[in-house]
Amino acid sequence: MEPSAKLDRKNRTRIRQIVGPDHCSDSSEDLFLYAYDALNRRYLPDMVVHPGSAREISELLKLANEARFPVVPRGAGTGLTGGSLAVDGGLVVTTRRLDRILDIDRDNMTVWCEAGVVNGDLQAEVEKEGLFFPPDPASMKFSTIGGNAAENAGGPRAVKYGVTRDYVMALEVVLPTGEILHTGSSAIKSVTGYDLTRLMVGSEGTLGFITRLLLRLVPKPETVRAMLTVFPETRMASNTVARIMSSRIVPSTLEFMDRSAIDCVKNYLDIELPDDAAALLLIEVDGRATSVTEQMATIQSICREVGANLVRAADSEEERESLWTARRSLSPAIMKIRPLKINEDVAVPRMKIPELIEGVEEIARCRDLIIVNFGHAGDGNVHVNLLVDPEDRDEVARAHSAVEDLFRLVVSLGGSLSGEHGIGIAKAPYLAIELDETMISVMRRIKGALDPNNILNPHKTFDFDPSVTSREFR
Amino acid sequence: MPKSKDHRLPTNISSKCVKCGTCHSVCPVFDAVPTESHTARGKMALIEAVAQGRLEESERYRDYLEACLLCGACQEACPNEVPTLAAMLEARESLAGRMGLKTGKGMILNHLLATARGFRLAMRTGRAVQGLMFRRIPESSGLRRRFPLPLIPEDRTIPGVARDFFTDLYTGTVRTGSGPRVGIFAGCMTNYFYPETGADMVDLLGMLGATVVVPEGQVCCGMPALAGGARDTVRDLAMQNLEAFEEYDLDAIVTGCASCGGNLKDNFRALLAEAGASEPRIEAFLSKVMDINEYLARMGLPSRTGEGADEEAGREPLTVTYHHPCHLGRLQGVKEEPVRLIQALPGVRYVPMEEADRCCGMGGSFSIENYDISKRINDRKVDRILETGAQAVVTSCPACILHIRDGLRRRGRADVEVHHVAELITRRMEEEEVESGKEKGESGRGDAETRGRGEEVSCEGERGG
Ligand SMILES: Cc1cc2nc3c(=O)[nH]c(=O)nc-3n(C[C@H](O)[C@H](O)[C@H](O)COP(=O)(O)OP(=O)(O)OC[C@H]3O[C@@H](n4cnc5c(N)ncnc54)[C@H](O)[C@@H]3O)c2cc1C
Ligand code: SF4
Ligand code: SF4
């Protein structure tokens, strides 16, 4: 492979000295291993390192500013928008060795951990102490807390508990220029200075390299109960959600599937579904056992009143699991229709979901595509999945037009291009559909102030450059 | 290194992987050494790069590919149904074609496994010299090495080569009964290291009234060679086995080795076709292949449940937990049968184990090349076993037995017994005979069924060995 001009021999040696020879590589094999994330595109970095401390990362960034090579933070590489890809080469810096849970404080209900800890591992550890870390992206068993914070990830529990942002109290961050910054406070209330914690969360690795996080925890709920309900009309599902919320019940999960999604999973369910199933809701309630039972009863009667043609509560943990198999089997079931899935995680105000679904059905008809919708009904975050055959050029082209149609529709409904997955390179070309000039210019100025040499994760989000990203290989 | 003429690059099945990373959460190797090269996703990416001609098949590439137990957990978890095992075997075959087999391992694979005689010879030599090289560990049949040997690390306990091989003790028709005609596919581990498991299978099948046959010409199933990329060798082995079992008119072909069974079921069809066997011949052979657990379940064993009986008899049952071998539970989907069999045994109380289907860390040659990682994976298995508090752990694969025994010993817990299902059942059934014999005199409880079995044991149950 061509040694890139970005990293000459001298700099490679200095990098090796900083992290130690066992923790870096520029062998072709290792470069191929860090050329992708879950967006499934390929860009080879020039070198990969696994530093063991914030100090080492600081030295790497100082060197990068001197020598002007890109530095790309990487957690588990499960991002869906290409955030951890070295689109312009340079150095990939992983958090693999920053994997310690440092201190679980039961009384204050907080935990300090390093950025490379896997979300699911953290959850298991704090649950041993009777505590609970709510952010639950579907990737929680294999994505890192650092990556979750950088993408502000969320999951089904967001409807009740919020997203990663709502649980980050303080951060240790290495700035693009190499200084180590400590944001936030261990006190729940703190208004001293700008809220740089929130600035860093969701910044997709472009403003700072997160090395440690102080996370807020909550008591572990006593019980969780689940139910599944099916409606003959999409609007009924939205009305149900609205009525549940206004009866002062906040479910811990409100997952939604549209007609095409239901068709995909029908065969995976033990339950016989009614023929006219236009929308399905998977609802969970958690808390004290007595109140959970009451809330379940209320929700069930709401569903029936609104017009559900199936209401099924899980009485045991096994039954709850079997209801979830419907949701979990969705992904593989979808892939059976077409080999390529373009997943757009748009978000609209909750009550606009029926309009969104109708609009998407219209787009699918006009563009002659198969589109499957499911997502989080409680917070209006819908996964719109365009299914295409990558070999069929015309279909791929129609899908790209459909994505643009979709984003315009979403913005016209007062929504957002991405509810959880971020912008990266995948959604960057469409950013201007949602954000105005002023917004983009302010973000540019913030980036310029923190990263004057554009070292950290360049060419992502508003800094997108098609002439760079077109250099991928397939 | 020499590049063989018929070197074929892997096909593009690895590109089915969409890089979601789900497989990270189930891979035992990644859990022990969390680096991208040690995941199916990473391996798919490397194989893809090789298939596309972007990456050379280098030593490092080989090391990465071999850092894998072939446990199949990734394939099971993959939401996109990527055939990771097939992709990895194909890549290993391509590697072997490109670089030749590794010395040491390559030698064993090619020259020893290729003919039954070669391997036998090696094992005989092993048996003769093992006293010189290993010191025997008291209170167990394990051996620990005495001076440096290339493949076996110092702290590893491996079983001694058996004094008498299974296929020497049992050849041809070894039991005659009125039931189905059952052939035993022994497999190398059982044959050379654990012949007692084979003997237990013979006894057990005999007790159930089967005519039991151990076809003479049977050889290694070739799994180690296949994992090493020596597909040509395995084709020959597959053919020899087909011919050996064709000699007899059998209703079922039963094995007590999860890996052999998995290989026969998953890979033999293609291998035999490549070797030129006709479809009806292949079908006649493979349609009969099953694991001993499947056979027993199919024959209606267990016929009684043990629970109440223990209380009645006022005895302490043996507490037993079960480890699912990857190649039986995951690859062949045989999970319920062994557990049901154990639960039904009199004198036994089954205690479930957490993560019972998680790999024990053996992975064939993986544990030779990567013993340190293998030990870490095994430690987790041993933790789960010890948490159950069971007196014995039972499984259905001699390779798992070897590795779990090694692990328990390393942790100073050699007191926990490790058995093959067939061994446990046979032992319990034999003890029952004694018990019910005693009881018969006192309470007259010995029914016709039990007596019938007792007679079969007494007239045919002589174990040679
Ligand atoms: C099957 C699947 C399901 C998913 N489900 C969800 C879901 O339900 N909800 C959801 O929100 N997301 C989901 N995702 C997307 C993805 O898992 C999340 O974005 C996750 O937060 C990424 O974490 P990671 O450790 O893999 O980060 P990476 O992919 O490695 O990186 C993501 C971004 O964060 C940056 N980054 C990583 N670590 C750091 C750090 N320490 N400091 C600064 N920047 C950093 C990277 O540069 C990159 O821009 C899913 C992905 C997959 C494959
Ligand atoms: S087969 Fe097992 S060890 Fe190998 S990559 Fe898959 S999960 Fe990991
Ligand atoms: S789970 Fe399957 S698709 Fe996902 S990374 Fe692993 S092998 Fe690839």
PDB file of N, CA and C in Angstrom, chain B residues 70-73 75-76 83-87 89 221-223 226 231 234 238 255 257-274 282 285-287 289-291 294 325-334:
ATOM      1  N   LEU B  70     -14.265 -21.601  15.919  1.00  0.00           N
ATOM      2  CA  LEU B  70     -15.282 -22.194  15.043  1.00  0.00           C
ATOM      3  C   LEU B  70     -16.476 -22.672  15.875  1.00  0.00           C
ATOM      4  N   CYS B  71     -16.817 -21.856  16.882  1.00  0.00           N
ATOM      5  CA  CYS B  71     -17.892 -22.251  17.795  1.00  0.00           C
ATOM      6  C   CYS B  71     -19.261 -21.927  17.224  1.00  0.00           C
ATOM      7  N   GLY B  72     -19.302 -21.063  16.225  1.00  0.00           N
ATOM      8  CA  GLY B  72     -20.579 -20.784  15.568  1.00  0.00           C
ATOM      9  C   GLY B  72     -21.475 -19.778  16.273  1.00  0.00           C
ATOM     10  N   ALA B  73     -21.006 -19.213  17.397  1.00  0.00           N
ATOM     11  CA  ALA B  73     -21.871 -18.265  18.119  1.00  0.00           C
ATOM     12  C   ALA B  73     -22.183 -17.038  17.255  1.00  0.00           C
ATOM     13  N   GLN B  75     -22.413 -16.881  13.990  1.00  0.00           N
ATOM     14  CA  GLN B  75     -23.365 -17.235  12.944  1.00  0.00           C
ATOM     15  C   GLN B  75     -24.778 -17.292  13.505  1.00  0.00           C
ATOM     16  N   GLU B  76     -24.895 -17.824  14.712  1.00  0.00           N
ATOM     17  CA  GLU B  76     -26.208 -17.921  15.344  1.00  0.00           C
ATOM     18  C   GLU B  76     -26.774 -16.533  15.650  1.00  0.00           C
ATOM     19  N   PRO B  83     -23.124 -16.676   6.583  1.00  0.00           N
ATOM     20  CA  PRO B  83     -22.566 -17.999   6.893  1.00  0.00           C
ATOM     21  C   PRO B  83     -21.095 -17.866   7.280  1.00  0.00           C
ATOM     22  N   THR B  84     -20.863 -17.370   8.495  1.00  0.00           N
ATOM     23  CA  THR B  84     -19.488 -17.052   8.890  1.00  0.00           C
ATOM     24  C   THR B  84     -18.596 -18.292   8.907  1.00  0.00           C
ATOM     25  N   LEU B  85     -19.140 -19.429   9.368  1.00  0.00           N
ATOM     26  CA  LEU B  85     -18.302 -20.631   9.457  1.00  0.00           C
ATOM     27  C   LEU B  85     -17.854 -21.078   8.078  1.00  0.00           C
ATOM     28  N   ALA B  86     -18.785 -21.090   7.140  1.00  0.00           N
ATOM     29  CA  ALA B  86     -18.424 -21.498   5.785  1.00  0.00           C
ATOM     30  C   ALA B  86     -17.385 -20.535   5.209  1.00  0.00           C
ATOM     31  N   ALA B  87     -17.574 -19.252   5.458  1.00  0.00           N
ATOM     32  CA  ALA B  87     -16.628 -18.265   4.935  1.00  0.00           C
ATOM     33  C   ALA B  87     -15.237 -18.492   5.533  1.00  0.00           C
ATOM     34  N   LEU B  89     -13.986 -21.347   6.838  1.00  0.00           N
ATOM     35  CA  LEU B  89     -13.389 -22.599   6.364  1.00  0.00           C
ATOM     36  C   LEU B  89     -12.844 -22.423   4.948  1.00  0.00           C
ATOM     37  N   CYS B 221     -12.947 -38.186  10.961  1.00  0.00           N
ATOM     38  CA  CYS B 221     -13.955 -37.475  10.166  1.00  0.00           C
ATOM     39  C   CYS B 221     -13.318 -36.310   9.412  1.00  0.00           C
ATOM     40  N   GLY B 222     -12.129 -35.917   9.837  1.00  0.00           N
ATOM     41  CA  GLY B 222     -11.398 -34.891   9.094  1.00  0.00           C
ATOM     42  C   GLY B 222     -11.624 -33.466   9.558  1.00  0.00           C
ATOM     43  N   MET B 223     -12.363 -33.285  10.643  1.00  0.00           N
ATOM     44  CA  MET B 223     -12.652 -31.914  11.079  1.00  0.00           C
ATOM     45  C   MET B 223     -11.391 -31.090  11.344  1.00  0.00           C
ATOM     46  N   LEU B 226     -10.012 -30.099   8.097  1.00  0.00           N
ATOM     47  CA  LEU B 226     -10.862 -29.121   7.417  1.00  0.00           C
ATOM     48  C   LEU B 226     -10.630 -27.734   8.019  1.00  0.00           C
ATOM     49  N   ARG B 231      -8.762 -29.370   2.697  1.00  0.00           N
ATOM     50  CA  ARG B 231     -10.015 -29.947   2.191  1.00  0.00           C
ATOM     51  C   ARG B 231      -9.783 -31.206   1.349  1.00  0.00           C
ATOM     52  N   VAL B 234      -9.607 -34.144   3.483  1.00  0.00           N
ATOM     53  CA  VAL B 234     -10.888 -34.483   4.106  1.00  0.00           C
ATOM     54  C   VAL B 234     -11.824 -35.173   3.119  1.00  0.00           C
ATOM     55  N   ALA B 238     -13.661 -38.581   3.947  1.00  0.00           N
ATOM     56  CA  ALA B 238     -15.114 -38.701   3.854  1.00  0.00           C
ATOM     57  C   ALA B 238     -15.471 -39.950   3.046  1.00  0.00           C
ATOM     58  N   THR B 255     -22.956 -41.239  16.729  1.00  0.00           N
ATOM     59  CA  THR B 255     -21.654 -40.827  17.247  1.00  0.00           C
ATOM     60  C   THR B 255     -21.821 -40.164  18.606  1.00  0.00           C
ATOM     61  N   CYS B 257     -19.474 -37.973  19.521  1.00  0.00           N
ATOM     62  CA  CYS B 257     -18.587 -36.810  19.418  1.00  0.00           C
ATOM     63  C   CYS B 257     -19.326 -35.694  18.688  1.00  0.00           C
ATOM     64  N   ALA B 258     -19.521 -34.581  19.372  1.00  0.00           N
ATOM     65  CA  ALA B 258     -20.283 -33.466  18.801  1.00  0.00           C
ATOM     66  C   ALA B 258     -19.620 -32.933  17.534  1.00  0.00           C
ATOM     67  N   SER B 259     -18.304 -32.848  17.558  1.00  0.00           N
ATOM     68  CA  SER B 259     -17.610 -32.266  16.400  1.00  0.00           C
ATOM     69  C   SER B 259     -17.686 -33.175  15.184  1.00  0.00           C
ATOM     70  N   CYS B 260     -17.493 -34.483  15.402  1.00  0.00           N
ATOM     71  CA  CYS B 260     -17.634 -35.410  14.280  1.00  0.00           C
ATOM     72  C   CYS B 260     -19.042 -35.318  13.719  1.00  0.00           C
ATOM     73  N   GLY B 261     -20.023 -35.345  14.617  1.00  0.00           N
ATOM     74  CA  GLY B 261     -21.421 -35.303  14.180  1.00  0.00           C
ATOM     75  C   GLY B 261     -21.706 -34.051  13.376  1.00  0.00           C
ATOM     76  N   GLY B 262     -21.223 -32.923  13.878  1.00  0.00           N
ATOM     77  CA  GLY B 262     -21.443 -31.655  13.185  1.00  0.00           C
ATOM     78  C   GLY B 262     -20.809 -31.673  11.811  1.00  0.00           C
ATOM     79  N   ASN B 263     -19.610 -32.212  11.745  1.00  0.00           N
ATOM     80  CA  ASN B 263     -18.900 -32.266  10.470  1.00  0.00           C
ATOM     81  C   ASN B 263     -19.614 -33.189   9.485  1.00  0.00           C
ATOM     82  N   LEU B 264     -20.028 -34.357   9.973  1.00  0.00           N
ATOM     83  CA  LEU B 264     -20.735 -35.291   9.102  1.00  0.00           C
ATOM     84  C   LEU B 264     -22.002 -34.641   8.555  1.00  0.00           C
ATOM     85  N   LYS B 265     -22.739 -33.993   9.443  1.00  0.00           N
ATOM     86  CA  LYS B 265     -24.022 -33.429   9.013  1.00  0.00           C
ATOM     87  C   LYS B 265     -23.833 -32.192   8.134  1.00  0.00           C
ATOM     88  N   ASP B 266     -22.885 -31.342   8.490  1.00  0.00           N
ATOM     89  CA  ASP B 266     -22.781 -30.055   7.799  1.00  0.00           C
ATOM     90  C   ASP B 266     -21.907 -30.092   6.547  1.00  0.00           C
ATOM     91  N   ASN B 267     -20.841 -30.856   6.595  1.00  0.00           N
ATOM     92  CA  ASN B 267     -19.849 -30.731   5.525  1.00  0.00           C
ATOM     93  C   ASN B 267     -19.728 -31.943   4.607  1.00  0.00           C
ATOM     94  N   PHE B 268     -20.177 -33.115   5.095  1.00  0.00           N
ATOM     95  CA  PHE B 268     -19.913 -34.331   4.323  1.00  0.00           C
ATOM     96  C   PHE B 268     -20.649 -34.370   2.990  1.00  0.00           C
ATOM     97  N   ARG B 269     -21.835 -33.790   2.946  1.00  0.00           N
ATOM     98  CA  ARG B 269     -22.603 -33.869   1.705  1.00  0.00           C
ATOM     99  C   ARG B 269     -21.792 -33.262   0.548  1.00  0.00           C
ATOM    100  N   ALA B 270     -21.268 -32.068   0.805  1.00  0.00           N
ATOM    101  CA  ALA B 270     -20.490 -31.402  -0.239  1.00  0.00           C
ATOM    102  C   ALA B 270     -19.180 -32.147  -0.501  1.00  0.00           C
ATOM    103  N   LEU B 271     -18.527 -32.576   0.574  1.00  0.00           N
ATOM    104  CA  LEU B 271     -17.237 -33.254   0.422  1.00  0.00           C
ATOM    105  C   LEU B 271     -17.376 -34.534  -0.392  1.00  0.00           C
ATOM    106  N   LEU B 272     -18.410 -35.318  -0.070  1.00  0.00           N
ATOM    107  CA  LEU B 272     -18.596 -36.584  -0.770  1.00  0.00           C
ATOM    108  C   LEU B 272     -18.961 -36.350  -2.231  1.00  0.00           C
ATOM    109  N   ALA B 273     -19.752 -35.315  -2.463  1.00  0.00           N
ATOM    110  CA  ALA B 273     -20.101 -34.993  -3.841  1.00  0.00           C
ATOM    111  C   ALA B 273     -18.836 -34.619  -4.616  1.00  0.00           C
ATOM    112  N   GLU B 274     -17.986 -33.823  -3.978  1.00  0.00           N
ATOM    113  CA  GLU B 274     -16.722 -33.446  -4.633  1.00  0.00           C
ATOM    114  C   GLU B 274     -15.860 -34.672  -4.892  1.00  0.00           C
ATOM    115  N   ILE B 282     -24.714 -40.989  -0.996  1.00  0.00           N
ATOM    116  CA  ILE B 282     -24.505 -39.976   0.039  1.00  0.00           C
ATOM    117  C   ILE B 282     -25.718 -39.940   0.961  1.00  0.00           C
ATOM    118  N   PHE B 285     -26.065 -42.799   3.378  1.00  0.00           N
ATOM    119  CA  PHE B 285     -25.114 -42.696   4.491  1.00  0.00           C
ATOM    120  C   PHE B 285     -25.566 -41.600   5.464  1.00  0.00           C
ATOM    121  N   LEU B 286     -25.700 -40.391   4.954  1.00  0.00           N
ATOM    122  CA  LEU B 286     -25.879 -39.245   5.858  1.00  0.00           C
ATOM    123  C   LEU B 286     -27.260 -39.184   6.507  1.00  0.00           C
ATOM    124  N   SER B 287     -28.264 -39.742   5.845  1.00  0.00           N
ATOM    125  CA  SER B 287     -29.609 -39.660   6.442  1.00  0.00           C
ATOM    126  C   SER B 287     -29.671 -40.461   7.743  1.00  0.00           C
ATOM    127  N   VAL B 289     -27.136 -40.534   9.997  1.00  0.00           N
ATOM    128  CA  VAL B 289     -26.205 -40.029  11.011  1.00  0.00           C
ATOM    129  C   VAL B 289     -26.938 -39.255  12.096  1.00  0.00           C
ATOM    130  N   MET B 290     -26.666 -39.588  13.330  1.00  0.00           N
ATOM    131  CA  MET B 290     -27.229 -38.806  14.434  1.00  0.00           C
ATOM    132  C   MET B 290     -26.347 -38.895  15.667  1.00  0.00           C
ATOM    133  N   ASP B 291     -26.547 -37.950  16.535  1.00  0.00           N
ATOM    134  CA  ASP B 291     -25.818 -37.955  17.787  1.00  0.00           C
ATOM    135  C   ASP B 291     -26.446 -38.985  18.732  1.00  0.00           C
ATOM    136  N   GLU B 294     -29.610 -37.864  20.308  1.00  0.00           N
ATOM    137  CA  GLU B 294     -30.776 -37.920  19.424  1.00  0.00           C
ATOM    138  C   GLU B 294     -31.306 -39.340  19.336  1.00  0.00           C
ATOM    139  N   PRO B 325     -22.022 -28.705  24.081  1.00  0.00           N
ATOM    140  CA  PRO B 325     -20.921 -28.525  23.129  1.00  0.00           C
ATOM    141  C   PRO B 325     -21.418 -27.657  21.963  1.00  0.00           C
ATOM    142  N   CYS B 326     -20.598 -26.721  21.516  1.00  0.00           N
ATOM    143  CA  CYS B 326     -21.014 -25.836  20.422  1.00  0.00           C
ATOM    144  C   CYS B 326     -21.487 -26.630  19.215  1.00  0.00           C
ATOM    145  N   HIS B 327     -20.740 -27.698  18.920  1.00  0.00           N
ATOM    146  CA  HIS B 327     -21.023 -28.417  17.680  1.00  0.00           C
ATOM    147  C   HIS B 327     -22.224 -29.347  17.803  1.00  0.00           C
ATOM    148  N   LEU B 328     -22.766 -29.469  19.004  1.00  0.00           N
ATOM    149  CA  LEU B 328     -23.991 -30.256  19.148  1.00  0.00           C
ATOM    150  C   LEU B 328     -25.192 -29.331  19.351  1.00  0.00           C
ATOM    151  N   GLY B 329     -25.097 -28.477  20.374  1.00  0.00           N
ATOM    152  CA  GLY B 329     -26.227 -27.603  20.692  1.00  0.00           C
ATOM    153  C   GLY B 329     -26.483 -26.610  19.576  1.00  0.00           C
ATOM    154  N   ARG B 330     -25.449 -25.880  19.219  1.00  0.00           N
ATOM    155  CA  ARG B 330     -25.642 -24.794  18.264  1.00  0.00           C
ATOM    156  C   ARG B 330     -25.694 -25.301  16.836  1.00  0.00           C
ATOM    157  N   LEU B 331     -24.696 -26.120  16.455  1.00  0.00           N
ATOM    158  CA  LEU B 331     -24.615 -26.536  15.056  1.00  0.00           C
ATOM    159  C   LEU B 331     -25.666 -27.568  14.693  1.00  0.00           C
ATOM    160  N   GLN B 332     -25.957 -28.508  15.620  1.00  0.00           N
ATOM    161  CA  GLN B 332     -26.913 -29.558  15.285  1.00  0.00           C
ATOM    162  C   GLN B 332     -28.268 -29.323  15.931  1.00  0.00           C
ATOM    163  N   GLY B 333     -28.351 -28.302  16.770  1.00  0.00           N
ATOM    164  CA  GLY B 333     -29.640 -28.002  17.403  1.00  0.00           C
ATOM    165  C   GLY B 333     -30.089 -29.059  18.397  1.00  0.00           C
ATOM    166  N   VAL B 334     -29.145 -29.858  18.898  1.00  0.00           N
ATOM    167  CA  VAL B 334     -29.515 -30.885  19.887  1.00  0.00           C
ATOM    168  C   VAL B 334     -29.255 -30.321  21.281  1.00  0.00           C
TER     169      VAL B 334
END
